[in-house]
Every structure is written in C-alpha cells, then in structure tokens.
Amino acid sequence: PVGEWDAALIWNLRAKFLTDQQNWRLAFSPLLDAQRGYPILTSAFIARGWKLSSAFPATVPILLGLTFWTALLGLMVSALAMIRGTIAAMLAGLILLSTAPLLFWATGQYADIPLSCYFLATLALLFLDARTEEKQPWTLVWAGVCGALAAGTKDEGQLLDAIVVIAFLVRRPPWRRARLLLAGMFPALLPTLYLKLFLSAYSH
C-alpha cells in the first residue's frame, strides 16, 4: 500500500474494493478495518482513476491530493483577492506555500486536504454572498454543494453543514434564499445519507 497511514488503511484500501464491480460492497464489510461507515468521496475519486487506467498506479491518489492542494491555494488567493485585495491574497498564498504540513498531507494522500478545500469554498461563497449587494442565486447553490461534498469527504463535513445551516437560518433570510442553499446541499448529500443509513449496515 502507498501513502501514509490513513491513505493506506482507509482511502486507498476501500478504493481497491470499489473498483471491483462484483464485490464493491466489501468496502463496507465489518471484516474490513477501514471505518466502513466513513464517507467515500475520496475513495470513489481514486477508484474512478484506477478504473480508467485499468491498473492501480500510485500516481492517481498522489495527483488527487496535489490537485486539491493546488485548488486550495488558488481558492484562498482568489477569494481573498475579491474580499480583501491583492496584497492580502498574495500574503495568504505565501503563507500556504510555506506551510510544510499541508504539502506533506497532500502527497501523503490524506483526505484533510480535499476537506479543507471544500470547507474554504463553502465559507468563501457564503462570505461573498453576504458582502455582495447584488445577490447571485448560484452563489448560495454552490455553497450548499461544496458543503455537501465536505460531508461526503469526512465526517467533520457533516458538522460543518449543520453549523452552516443553523447559522444561515438564524439570520432569518428570505425563504427563497434559504431554499437556494438547501437546494444545493440536499441532492449532493444523498449519497452520504445512503451510505450512513444502508451501506454501512452491510455485513459479510
């Protein structure tokens, strides 16, 4: 197995089972000590890459981690450029580039990097929506989608969704705007809900 501890024992291991069309449910077997109730979005990405390559190259999960690390960097810089200006954005980018643990976690294929990317995307979109006088409906929709993708990456993402929905509703926005956030979040949450309610109960 390649990758650091979590990658080898959870993400990559489950991804290998997911590539098997006949036995993919074994990824949720209680005999597999890989947190079978955990969200599978990261493993599903890796499994898709392996199926496309018809092999199990280590480059697939490594490139996945580096792709999300690059997206995290670009997202931080672009969001701050719109909110605080170019200088603040460049400083934030330099801080991320000089944060060695982030690069280590990316190449070690930890799911924390994709999770961080979805967290930042959700909060940045909500912040931009709050600061913009001319409201764009798709901003809230995509904030909901990114929040749901965070829930599909790690359990911590489900906590983020609960906090975001509660904090958003506490502000008592018009129901039309609350509906936009929920409309983006709920469909993308369905796979995770199905996993939690049904697939994680699979026994072999």
PDB file of N, CA and C in Angstrom, residues 106-204:
ATOM      1  N   ALA A 106      -0.844  16.535   1.570  1.00  0.00           N
ATOM      2  CA  ALA A 106      -1.311  16.366   0.190  1.00  0.00           C
ATOM      3  C   ALA A 106      -0.648  15.165  -0.467  1.00  0.00           C
ATOM      4  N   THR A 107       0.672  15.082  -0.380  1.00  0.00           N
ATOM      5  CA  THR A 107       1.376  13.966  -1.013  1.00  0.00           C
ATOM      6  C   THR A 107       1.160  12.668  -0.244  1.00  0.00           C
ATOM      7  N   GLY A 108       0.842  12.766   1.062  1.00  0.00           N
ATOM      8  CA  GLY A 108       0.535  11.574   1.841  1.00  0.00           C
ATOM      9  C   GLY A 108      -0.873  11.086   1.614  1.00  0.00           C
ATOM     10  N   GLN A 109      -1.629  11.805   0.768  1.00  0.00           N
ATOM     11  CA  GLN A 109      -2.969  11.418   0.329  1.00  0.00           C
ATOM     12  C   GLN A 109      -3.991  11.440   1.456  1.00  0.00           C
ATOM     13  N   TYR A 110      -3.815  12.300   2.412  1.00  0.00           N
ATOM     14  CA  TYR A 110      -4.809  12.434   3.463  1.00  0.00           C
ATOM     15  C   TYR A 110      -6.040  13.157   2.918  1.00  0.00           C
ATOM     16  N   ALA A 111      -7.208  12.782   3.421  1.00  0.00           N
ATOM     17  CA  ALA A 111      -8.452  13.413   2.974  1.00  0.00           C
ATOM     18  C   ALA A 111      -8.641  14.797   3.569  1.00  0.00           C
ATOM     19  N   ASP A 112      -7.750  15.205   4.470  1.00  0.00           N
ATOM     20  CA  ASP A 112      -7.895  16.520   5.088  1.00  0.00           C
ATOM     21  C   ASP A 112      -7.705  17.649   4.079  1.00  0.00           C
ATOM     22  N   ILE A 113      -6.910  17.421   3.040  1.00  0.00           N
ATOM     23  CA  ILE A 113      -6.708  18.458   2.035  1.00  0.00           C
ATOM     24  C   ILE A 113      -7.977  18.679   1.215  1.00  0.00           C
ATOM     25  N   PRO A 114      -8.612  17.639   0.645  1.00  0.00           N
ATOM     26  CA  PRO A 114      -9.899  17.869  -0.017  1.00  0.00           C
ATOM     27  C   PRO A 114     -10.945  18.464   0.923  1.00  0.00           C
ATOM     28  N   LEU A 115     -10.954  17.996   2.171  1.00  0.00           N
ATOM     29  CA  LEU A 115     -11.911  18.529   3.140  1.00  0.00           C
ATOM     30  C   LEU A 115     -11.682  20.020   3.356  1.00  0.00           C
ATOM     31  N   SER A 116     -10.417  20.422   3.511  1.00  0.00           N
ATOM     32  CA  SER A 116     -10.098  21.840   3.699  1.00  0.00           C
ATOM     33  C   SER A 116     -10.540  22.658   2.500  1.00  0.00           C
ATOM     34  N   CYS A 117     -10.371  22.102   1.318  1.00  0.00           N
ATOM     35  CA  CYS A 117     -10.762  22.802   0.094  1.00  0.00           C
ATOM     36  C   CYS A 117     -12.271  23.037   0.069  1.00  0.00           C
ATOM     37  N   TYR A 118     -13.045  22.022   0.417  1.00  0.00           N
ATOM     38  CA  TYR A 118     -14.497  22.171   0.439  1.00  0.00           C
ATOM     39  C   TYR A 118     -14.942  23.117   1.554  1.00  0.00           C
ATOM     40  N   PHE A 119     -14.282  23.042   2.712  1.00  0.00           N
ATOM     41  CA  PHE A 119     -14.589  23.972   3.803  1.00  0.00           C
ATOM     42  C   PHE A 119     -14.396  25.412   3.336  1.00  0.00           C
ATOM     43  N   LEU A 120     -13.230  25.680   2.755  1.00  0.00           N
ATOM     44  CA  LEU A 120     -12.904  27.036   2.325  1.00  0.00           C
ATOM     45  C   LEU A 120     -13.865  27.507   1.243  1.00  0.00           C
ATOM     46  N   ALA A 121     -14.202  26.631   0.309  1.00  0.00           N
ATOM     47  CA  ALA A 121     -15.119  27.003  -0.767  1.00  0.00           C
ATOM     48  C   ALA A 121     -16.489  27.365  -0.210  1.00  0.00           C
ATOM     49  N   THR A 122     -16.976  26.566   0.739  1.00  0.00           N
ATOM     50  CA  THR A 122     -18.286  26.829   1.331  1.00  0.00           C
ATOM     51  C   THR A 122     -18.306  28.176   2.048  1.00  0.00           C
ATOM     52  N   LEU A 123     -17.317  28.399   2.902  1.00  0.00           N
ATOM     53  CA  LEU A 123     -17.289  29.634   3.689  1.00  0.00           C
ATOM     54  C   LEU A 123     -17.016  30.858   2.815  1.00  0.00           C
ATOM     55  N   ALA A 124     -16.152  30.709   1.814  1.00  0.00           N
ATOM     56  CA  ALA A 124     -15.854  31.840   0.927  1.00  0.00           C
ATOM     57  C   ALA A 124     -17.091  32.246   0.129  1.00  0.00           C
ATOM     58  N   LEU A 125     -17.831  31.255  -0.365  1.00  0.00           N
ATOM     59  CA  LEU A 125     -19.039  31.574  -1.131  1.00  0.00           C
ATOM     60  C   LEU A 125     -20.092  32.247  -0.258  1.00  0.00           C
ATOM     61  N   LEU A 126     -20.257  31.770   0.962  1.00  0.00           N
ATOM     62  CA  LEU A 126     -21.206  32.397   1.876  1.00  0.00           C
ATOM     63  C   LEU A 126     -20.786  33.820   2.228  1.00  0.00           C
ATOM     64  N   PHE A 127     -19.484  34.011   2.420  1.00  0.00           N
ATOM     65  CA  PHE A 127     -18.985  35.339   2.767  1.00  0.00           C
ATOM     66  C   PHE A 127     -19.158  36.299   1.598  1.00  0.00           C
ATOM     67  N   LEU A 128     -18.862  35.821   0.389  1.00  0.00           N
ATOM     68  CA  LEU A 128     -19.036  36.663  -0.789  1.00  0.00           C
ATOM     69  C   LEU A 128     -20.502  37.018  -0.993  1.00  0.00           C
ATOM     70  N   ASP A 129     -21.379  36.051  -0.725  1.00  0.00           N
ATOM     71  CA  ASP A 129     -22.810  36.329  -0.872  1.00  0.00           C
ATOM     72  C   ASP A 129     -23.261  37.387   0.129  1.00  0.00           C
ATOM     73  N   ALA A 130     -22.731  37.325   1.349  1.00  0.00           N
ATOM     74  CA  ALA A 130     -23.126  38.288   2.382  1.00  0.00           C
ATOM     75  C   ALA A 130     -22.612  39.693   2.074  1.00  0.00           C
ATOM     76  N   ARG A 131     -21.482  39.793   1.389  1.00  0.00           N
ATOM     77  CA  ARG A 131     -20.874  41.098   1.124  1.00  0.00           C
ATOM     78  C   ARG A 131     -21.335  41.716  -0.187  1.00  0.00           C
ATOM     79  N   THR A 132     -22.010  40.945  -1.003  1.00  0.00           N
ATOM     80  CA  THR A 132     -22.423  41.435  -2.318  1.00  0.00           C
ATOM     81  C   THR A 132     -23.833  42.009  -2.256  1.00  0.00           C
ATOM     82  N   GLU A 133     -23.993  43.220  -2.749  1.00  0.00           N
ATOM     83  CA  GLU A 133     -25.315  43.852  -2.735  1.00  0.00           C
ATOM     84  C   GLU A 133     -26.234  43.207  -3.770  1.00  0.00           C
ATOM     85  N   GLU A 134     -25.700  42.926  -4.957  1.00  0.00           N
ATOM     86  CA  GLU A 134     -26.497  42.259  -5.989  1.00  0.00           C
ATOM     87  C   GLU A 134     -26.345  40.751  -5.813  1.00  0.00           C
ATOM     88  N   LYS A 135     -27.321  40.148  -5.173  1.00  0.00           N
ATOM     89  CA  LYS A 135     -27.246  38.732  -4.838  1.00  0.00           C
ATOM     90  C   LYS A 135     -27.353  37.872  -6.095  1.00  0.00           C
ATOM     91  N   GLN A 136     -26.446  36.917  -6.194  1.00  0.00           N
ATOM     92  CA  GLN A 136     -26.477  35.949  -7.282  1.00  0.00           C
ATOM     93  C   GLN A 136     -26.958  34.611  -6.731  1.00  0.00           C
ATOM     94  N   PRO A 137     -28.023  34.046  -7.272  1.00  0.00           N
ATOM     95  CA  PRO A 137     -28.576  32.805  -6.692  1.00  0.00           C
ATOM     96  C   PRO A 137     -27.600  31.645  -6.705  1.00  0.00           C
ATOM     97  N   TRP A 138     -26.748  31.572  -7.714  1.00  0.00           N
ATOM     98  CA  TRP A 138     -25.862  30.420  -7.816  1.00  0.00           C
ATOM     99  C   TRP A 138     -24.776  30.418  -6.748  1.00  0.00           C
ATOM    100  N   THR A 139     -24.510  31.567  -6.128  1.00  0.00           N
ATOM    101  CA  THR A 139     -23.517  31.595  -5.060  1.00  0.00           C
ATOM    102  C   THR A 139     -23.955  30.710  -3.895  1.00  0.00           C
ATOM    103  N   LEU A 140     -25.200  30.837  -3.482  1.00  0.00           N
ATOM    104  CA  LEU A 140     -25.707  30.013  -2.384  1.00  0.00           C
ATOM    105  C   LEU A 140     -25.859  28.556  -2.799  1.00  0.00           C
ATOM    106  N   VAL A 141     -26.253  28.324  -4.027  1.00  0.00           N
ATOM    107  CA  VAL A 141     -26.395  26.939  -4.505  1.00  0.00           C
ATOM    108  C   VAL A 141     -25.050  26.218  -4.445  1.00  0.00           C
ATOM    109  N   TRP A 142     -24.008  26.886  -4.943  1.00  0.00           N
ATOM    110  CA  TRP A 142     -22.684  26.245  -4.942  1.00  0.00           C
ATOM    111  C   TRP A 142     -22.111  26.142  -3.532  1.00  0.00           C
ATOM    112  N   ALA A 143     -22.474  27.073  -2.659  1.00  0.00           N
ATOM    113  CA  ALA A 143     -22.062  26.937  -1.258  1.00  0.00           C
ATOM    114  C   ALA A 143     -22.664  25.676  -0.656  1.00  0.00           C
ATOM    115  N   GLY A 144     -23.924  25.412  -0.958  1.00  0.00           N
ATOM    116  CA  GLY A 144     -24.561  24.187  -0.492  1.00  0.00           C
ATOM    117  C   GLY A 144     -23.929  22.940  -1.067  1.00  0.00           C
ATOM    118  N   VAL A 145     -23.598  22.982  -2.352  1.00  0.00           N
ATOM    119  CA  VAL A 145     -22.955  21.825  -2.994  1.00  0.00           C
ATOM    120  C   VAL A 145     -21.599  21.540  -2.355  1.00  0.00           C
ATOM    121  N   CYS A 146     -20.799  22.584  -2.155  1.00  0.00           N
ATOM    122  CA  CYS A 146     -19.471  22.389  -1.552  1.00  0.00           C
ATOM    123  C   CYS A 146     -19.585  21.880  -0.119  1.00  0.00           C
ATOM    124  N   GLY A 147     -20.572  22.374   0.620  1.00  0.00           N
ATOM    125  CA  GLY A 147     -20.777  21.863   1.965  1.00  0.00           C
ATOM    126  C   GLY A 147     -21.141  20.391   1.962  1.00  0.00           C
ATOM    127  N   ALA A 148     -21.986  19.981   1.024  1.00  0.00           N
ATOM    128  CA  ALA A 148     -22.364  18.572   0.923  1.00  0.00           C
ATOM    129  C   ALA A 148     -21.181  17.706   0.506  1.00  0.00           C
ATOM    130  N   LEU A 149     -20.329  18.221  -0.374  1.00  0.00           N
ATOM    131  CA  LEU A 149     -19.126  17.471  -0.771  1.00  0.00           C
ATOM    132  C   LEU A 149     -18.177  17.304   0.413  1.00  0.00           C
ATOM    133  N   ALA A 150     -18.123  18.309   1.286  1.00  0.00           N
ATOM    134  CA  ALA A 150     -17.322  18.173   2.508  1.00  0.00           C
ATOM    135  C   ALA A 150     -17.865  17.039   3.367  1.00  0.00           C
ATOM    136  N   ALA A 151     -19.187  16.938   3.460  1.00  0.00           N
ATOM    137  CA  ALA A 151     -19.797  15.850   4.227  1.00  0.00           C
ATOM    138  C   ALA A 151     -19.524  14.498   3.591  1.00  0.00           C
ATOM    139  N   GLY A 152     -19.356  14.467   2.284  1.00  0.00           N
ATOM    140  CA  GLY A 152     -19.036  13.225   1.598  1.00  0.00           C
ATOM    141  C   GLY A 152     -17.572  12.858   1.656  1.00  0.00           C
ATOM    142  N   THR A 153     -16.750  13.768   2.187  1.00  0.00           N
ATOM    143  CA  THR A 153     -15.316  13.520   2.278  1.00  0.00           C
ATOM    144  C   THR A 153     -14.917  12.981   3.644  1.00  0.00           C
ATOM    145  N   LYS A 154     -15.372  13.635   4.701  1.00  0.00           N
ATOM    146  CA  LYS A 154     -15.094  13.189   6.066  1.00  0.00           C
ATOM    147  C   LYS A 154     -16.292  13.528   6.948  1.00  0.00           C
ATOM    148  N   ASP A 155     -16.379  12.873   8.089  1.00  0.00           N
ATOM    149  CA  ASP A 155     -17.496  13.120   9.000  1.00  0.00           C
ATOM    150  C   ASP A 155     -17.519  14.562   9.494  1.00  0.00           C
ATOM    151  N   GLU A 156     -16.354  15.204   9.564  1.00  0.00           N
ATOM    152  CA  GLU A 156     -16.307  16.586  10.005  1.00  0.00           C
ATOM    153  C   GLU A 156     -17.120  17.500   9.089  1.00  0.00           C
ATOM    154  N   GLY A 157     -17.239  17.114   7.820  1.00  0.00           N
ATOM    155  CA  GLY A 157     -18.022  17.902   6.884  1.00  0.00           C
ATOM    156  C   GLY A 157     -19.493  17.929   7.226  1.00  0.00           C
ATOM    157  N   GLN A 158     -19.989  16.875   7.849  1.00  0.00           N
ATOM    158  CA  GLN A 158     -21.393  16.852   8.257  1.00  0.00           C
ATOM    159  C   GLN A 158     -21.636  17.851   9.386  1.00  0.00           C
ATOM    160  N   LEU A 159     -20.651  18.006  10.260  1.00  0.00           N
ATOM    161  CA  LEU A 159     -20.758  19.014  11.309  1.00  0.00           C
ATOM    162  C   LEU A 159     -20.757  20.408  10.707  1.00  0.00           C
ATOM    163  N   LEU A 160     -19.908  20.620   9.691  1.00  0.00           N
ATOM    164  CA  LEU A 160     -19.884  21.919   9.015  1.00  0.00           C
ATOM    165  C   LEU A 160     -21.251  22.246   8.433  1.00  0.00           C
ATOM    166  N   ASP A 161     -21.887  21.269   7.777  1.00  0.00           N
ATOM    167  CA  ASP A 161     -23.198  21.514   7.171  1.00  0.00           C
ATOM    168  C   ASP A 161     -24.221  21.927   8.221  1.00  0.00           C
ATOM    169  N   ALA A 162     -24.209  21.243   9.359  1.00  0.00           N
ATOM    170  CA  ALA A 162     -25.162  21.582  10.414  1.00  0.00           C
ATOM    171  C   ALA A 162     -24.933  23.005  10.918  1.00  0.00           C
ATOM    172  N   ILE A 163     -23.658  23.373  11.125  1.00  0.00           N
ATOM    173  CA  ILE A 163     -23.340  24.721  11.612  1.00  0.00           C
ATOM    174  C   ILE A 163     -23.725  25.775  10.581  1.00  0.00           C
ATOM    175  N   VAL A 164     -23.423  25.503   9.302  1.00  0.00           N
ATOM    176  CA  VAL A 164     -23.731  26.468   8.237  1.00  0.00           C
ATOM    177  C   VAL A 164     -25.235  26.694   8.127  1.00  0.00           C
ATOM    178  N   VAL A 165     -26.005  25.621   8.135  1.00  0.00           N
ATOM    179  CA  VAL A 165     -27.461  25.759   8.002  1.00  0.00           C
ATOM    180  C   VAL A 165     -28.050  26.508   9.190  1.00  0.00           C
ATOM    181  N   ILE A 166     -27.617  26.144  10.401  1.00  0.00           N
ATOM    182  CA  ILE A 166     -28.146  26.814  11.591  1.00  0.00           C
ATOM    183  C   ILE A 166     -27.776  28.297  11.588  1.00  0.00           C
ATOM    184  N   ALA A 167     -26.485  28.591  11.313  1.00  0.00           N
ATOM    185  CA  ALA A 167     -26.038  29.988  11.315  1.00  0.00           C
ATOM    186  C   ALA A 167     -26.743  30.796  10.231  1.00  0.00           C
ATOM    187  N   PHE A 168     -26.973  30.158   9.083  1.00  0.00           N
ATOM    188  CA  PHE A 168     -27.637  30.867   7.982  1.00  0.00           C
ATOM    189  C   PHE A 168     -29.099  31.155   8.317  1.00  0.00           C
ATOM    190  N   LEU A 169     -29.780  30.180   8.912  1.00  0.00           N
ATOM    191  CA  LEU A 169     -31.194  30.360   9.228  1.00  0.00           C
ATOM    192  C   LEU A 169     -31.403  31.312  10.407  1.00  0.00           C
ATOM    193  N   VAL A 170     -30.417  31.373  11.312  1.00  0.00           N
ATOM    194  CA  VAL A 170     -30.535  32.289  12.450  1.00  0.00           C
ATOM    195  C   VAL A 170     -30.630  33.742  11.973  1.00  0.00           C
ATOM    196  N   ARG A 171     -30.002  34.019  10.841  1.00  0.00           N
ATOM    197  CA  ARG A 171     -30.066  35.377  10.286  1.00  0.00           C
ATOM    198  C   ARG A 171     -31.438  35.700   9.708  1.00  0.00           C
ATOM    199  N   ARG A 172     -32.312  34.712   9.641  1.00  0.00           N
ATOM    200  CA  ARG A 172     -33.668  34.854   9.123  1.00  0.00           C
ATOM    201  C   ARG A 172     -33.681  35.463   7.720  1.00  0.00           C
ATOM    202  N   PRO A 173     -33.019  34.811   6.792  1.00  0.00           N
ATOM    203  CA  PRO A 173     -33.055  35.308   5.414  1.00  0.00           C
ATOM    204  C   PRO A 173     -34.414  35.010   4.784  1.00  0.00           C
ATOM    205  N   PRO A 174     -34.718  35.644   3.662  1.00  0.00           N
ATOM    206  CA  PRO A 174     -35.948  35.273   2.950  1.00  0.00           C
ATOM    207  C   PRO A 174     -35.929  33.775   2.615  1.00  0.00           C
ATOM    208  N   TRP A 175     -37.100  33.149   2.691  1.00  0.00           N
ATOM    209  CA  TRP A 175     -37.159  31.709   2.446  1.00  0.00           C
ATOM    210  C   TRP A 175     -36.612  31.339   1.076  1.00  0.00           C
ATOM    211  N   ARG A 176     -36.736  32.238   0.098  1.00  0.00           N
ATOM    212  CA  ARG A 176     -36.222  31.957  -1.240  1.00  0.00           C
ATOM    213  C   ARG A 176     -34.716  31.740  -1.212  1.00  0.00           C
ATOM    214  N   ARG A 177     -34.015  32.528  -0.394  1.00  0.00           N
ATOM    215  CA  ARG A 177     -32.562  32.397  -0.342  1.00  0.00           C
ATOM    216  C   ARG A 177     -32.155  31.172   0.470  1.00  0.00           C
ATOM    217  N   ALA A 178     -32.865  30.892   1.540  1.00  0.00           N
ATOM    218  CA  ALA A 178     -32.575  29.675   2.303  1.00  0.00           C
ATOM    219  C   ALA A 178     -32.810  28.437   1.442  1.00  0.00           C
ATOM    220  N   ARG A 179     -33.820  28.495   0.614  1.00  0.00           N
ATOM    221  CA  ARG A 179     -34.124  27.373  -0.263  1.00  0.00           C
ATOM    222  C   ARG A 179     -33.006  27.128  -1.276  1.00  0.00           C
ATOM    223  N   LEU A 180     -32.347  28.197  -1.716  1.00  0.00           N
ATOM    224  CA  LEU A 180     -31.231  28.041  -2.654  1.00  0.00           C
ATOM    225  C   LEU A 180     -30.089  27.258  -2.012  1.00  0.00           C
ATOM    226  N   LEU A 181     -29.758  27.615  -0.758  1.00  0.00           N
ATOM    227  CA  LEU A 181     -28.683  26.907  -0.057  1.00  0.00           C
ATOM    228  C   LEU A 181     -29.038  25.435   0.131  1.00  0.00           C
ATOM    229  N   LEU A 182     -30.252  25.172   0.567  1.00  0.00           N
ATOM    230  CA  LEU A 182     -30.675  23.791   0.809  1.00  0.00           C
ATOM    231  C   LEU A 182     -30.810  23.015  -0.496  1.00  0.00           C
ATOM    232  N   ALA A 183     -31.206  23.696  -1.572  1.00  0.00           N
ATOM    233  CA  ALA A 183     -31.337  23.026  -2.864  1.00  0.00           C
ATOM    234  C   ALA A 183     -29.991  22.561  -3.397  1.00  0.00           C
ATOM    235  N   GLY A 184     -28.938  23.301  -3.084  1.00  0.00           N
ATOM    236  CA  GLY A 184     -27.606  22.865  -3.498  1.00  0.00           C
ATOM    237  C   GLY A 184     -27.049  21.790  -2.595  1.00  0.00           C
ATOM    238  N   MET A 185     -27.412  21.840  -1.320  1.00  0.00           N
ATOM    239  CA  MET A 185     -26.836  20.921  -0.346  1.00  0.00           C
ATOM    240  C   MET A 185     -27.496  19.547  -0.349  1.00  0.00           C
ATOM    241  N   PHE A 186     -28.823  19.503  -0.380  1.00  0.00           N
ATOM    242  CA  PHE A 186     -29.510  18.235  -0.162  1.00  0.00           C
ATOM    243  C   PHE A 186     -29.232  17.179  -1.236  1.00  0.00           C
ATOM    244  N   PRO A 187     -29.321  17.499  -2.542  1.00  0.00           N
ATOM    245  CA  PRO A 187     -29.051  16.441  -3.533  1.00  0.00           C
ATOM    246  C   PRO A 187     -27.646  15.866  -3.421  1.00  0.00           C
ATOM    247  N   ALA A 188     -26.659  16.720  -3.153  1.00  0.00           N
ATOM    248  CA  ALA A 188     -25.280  16.236  -3.040  1.00  0.00           C
ATOM    249  C   ALA A 188     -25.054  15.456  -1.749  1.00  0.00           C
ATOM    250  N   LEU A 189     -25.982  15.604  -0.780  1.00  0.00           N
ATOM    251  CA  LEU A 189     -25.882  14.855   0.474  1.00  0.00           C
ATOM    252  C   LEU A 189     -26.476  13.453   0.370  1.00  0.00           C
ATOM    253  N   LEU A 190     -27.283  13.208  -0.657  1.00  0.00           N
ATOM    254  CA  LEU A 190     -27.986  11.928  -0.754  1.00  0.00           C
ATOM    255  C   LEU A 190     -27.051  10.714  -0.750  1.00  0.00           C
ATOM    256  N   PRO A 191     -25.929  10.718  -1.514  1.00  0.00           N
ATOM    257  CA  PRO A 191     -25.040   9.551  -1.449  1.00  0.00           C
ATOM    258  C   PRO A 191     -24.490   9.287  -0.050  1.00  0.00           C
ATOM    259  N   THR A 192     -24.149  10.352   0.667  1.00  0.00           N
ATOM    260  CA  THR A 192     -23.629  10.179   2.027  1.00  0.00           C
ATOM    261  C   THR A 192     -24.710   9.648   2.961  1.00  0.00           C
ATOM    262  N   LEU A 193     -25.922  10.153   2.825  1.00  0.00           N
ATOM    263  CA  LEU A 193     -27.025   9.655   3.644  1.00  0.00           C
ATOM    264  C   LEU A 193     -27.302   8.181   3.352  1.00  0.00           C
ATOM    265  N   TYR A 194     -27.241   7.806   2.071  1.00  0.00           N
ATOM    266  CA  TYR A 194     -27.460   6.405   1.701  1.00  0.00           C
ATOM    267  C   TYR A 194     -26.378   5.519   2.307  1.00  0.00           C
ATOM    268  N   LEU A 195     -25.142   6.011   2.285  1.00  0.00           N
ATOM    269  CA  LEU A 195     -24.041   5.260   2.887  1.00  0.00           C
ATOM    270  C   LEU A 195     -24.276   5.064   4.379  1.00  0.00           C
ATOM    271  N   LYS A 196     -24.632   6.130   5.052  1.00  0.00           N
ATOM    272  CA  LYS A 196     -24.790   6.060   6.503  1.00  0.00           C
ATOM    273  C   LYS A 196     -25.959   5.164   6.906  1.00  0.00           C
ATOM    274  N   LEU A 197     -27.039   5.242   6.156  1.00  0.00           N
ATOM    275  CA  LEU A 197     -28.255   4.551   6.548  1.00  0.00           C
ATOM    276  C   LEU A 197     -28.320   3.100   6.083  1.00  0.00           C
ATOM    277  N   PHE A 198     -27.662   2.800   4.939  1.00  0.00           N
ATOM    278  CA  PHE A 198     -27.840   1.476   4.345  1.00  0.00           C
ATOM    279  C   PHE A 198     -26.525   0.725   4.136  1.00  0.00           C
ATOM    280  N   LEU A 199     -25.580   1.338   3.412  1.00  0.00           N
ATOM    281  CA  LEU A 199     -24.367   0.600   3.042  1.00  0.00           C
ATOM    282  C   LEU A 199     -23.526   0.261   4.251  1.00  0.00           C
ATOM    283  N   SER A 200     -23.435   1.156   5.236  1.00  0.00           N
ATOM    284  CA  SER A 200     -22.607   0.882   6.398  1.00  0.00           C
ATOM    285  C   SER A 200     -23.180  -0.243   7.254  1.00  0.00           C
ATOM    286  N   ALA A 201     -24.442  -0.605   7.005  1.00  0.00           N
ATOM    287  CA  ALA A 201     -25.049  -1.707   7.752  1.00  0.00           C
ATOM    288  C   ALA A 201     -24.807  -3.049   7.077  1.00  0.00           C
ATOM    289  N   TYR A 202     -24.098  -3.022   5.932  1.00  0.00           N
ATOM    290  CA  TYR A 202     -23.841  -4.269   5.194  1.00  0.00           C
ATOM    291  C   TYR A 202     -22.907  -5.154   5.991  1.00  0.00           C
ATOM    292  N   SER A 203     -23.198  -6.408   6.055  1.00  0.00           N
ATOM    293  CA  SER A 203     -22.335  -7.364   6.755  1.00  0.00           C
ATOM    294  C   SER A 203     -21.973  -8.498   5.811  1.00  0.00           C
ATOM    295  N   HIS A 204     -20.783  -9.021   5.991  1.00  0.00           N
ATOM    296  CA  HIS A 204     -20.299 -10.080   5.103  1.00  0.00           C
ATOM    297  C   HIS A 204     -19.735 -11.207   5.963  1.00  0.00           C
TER     298      HIS A 204
END
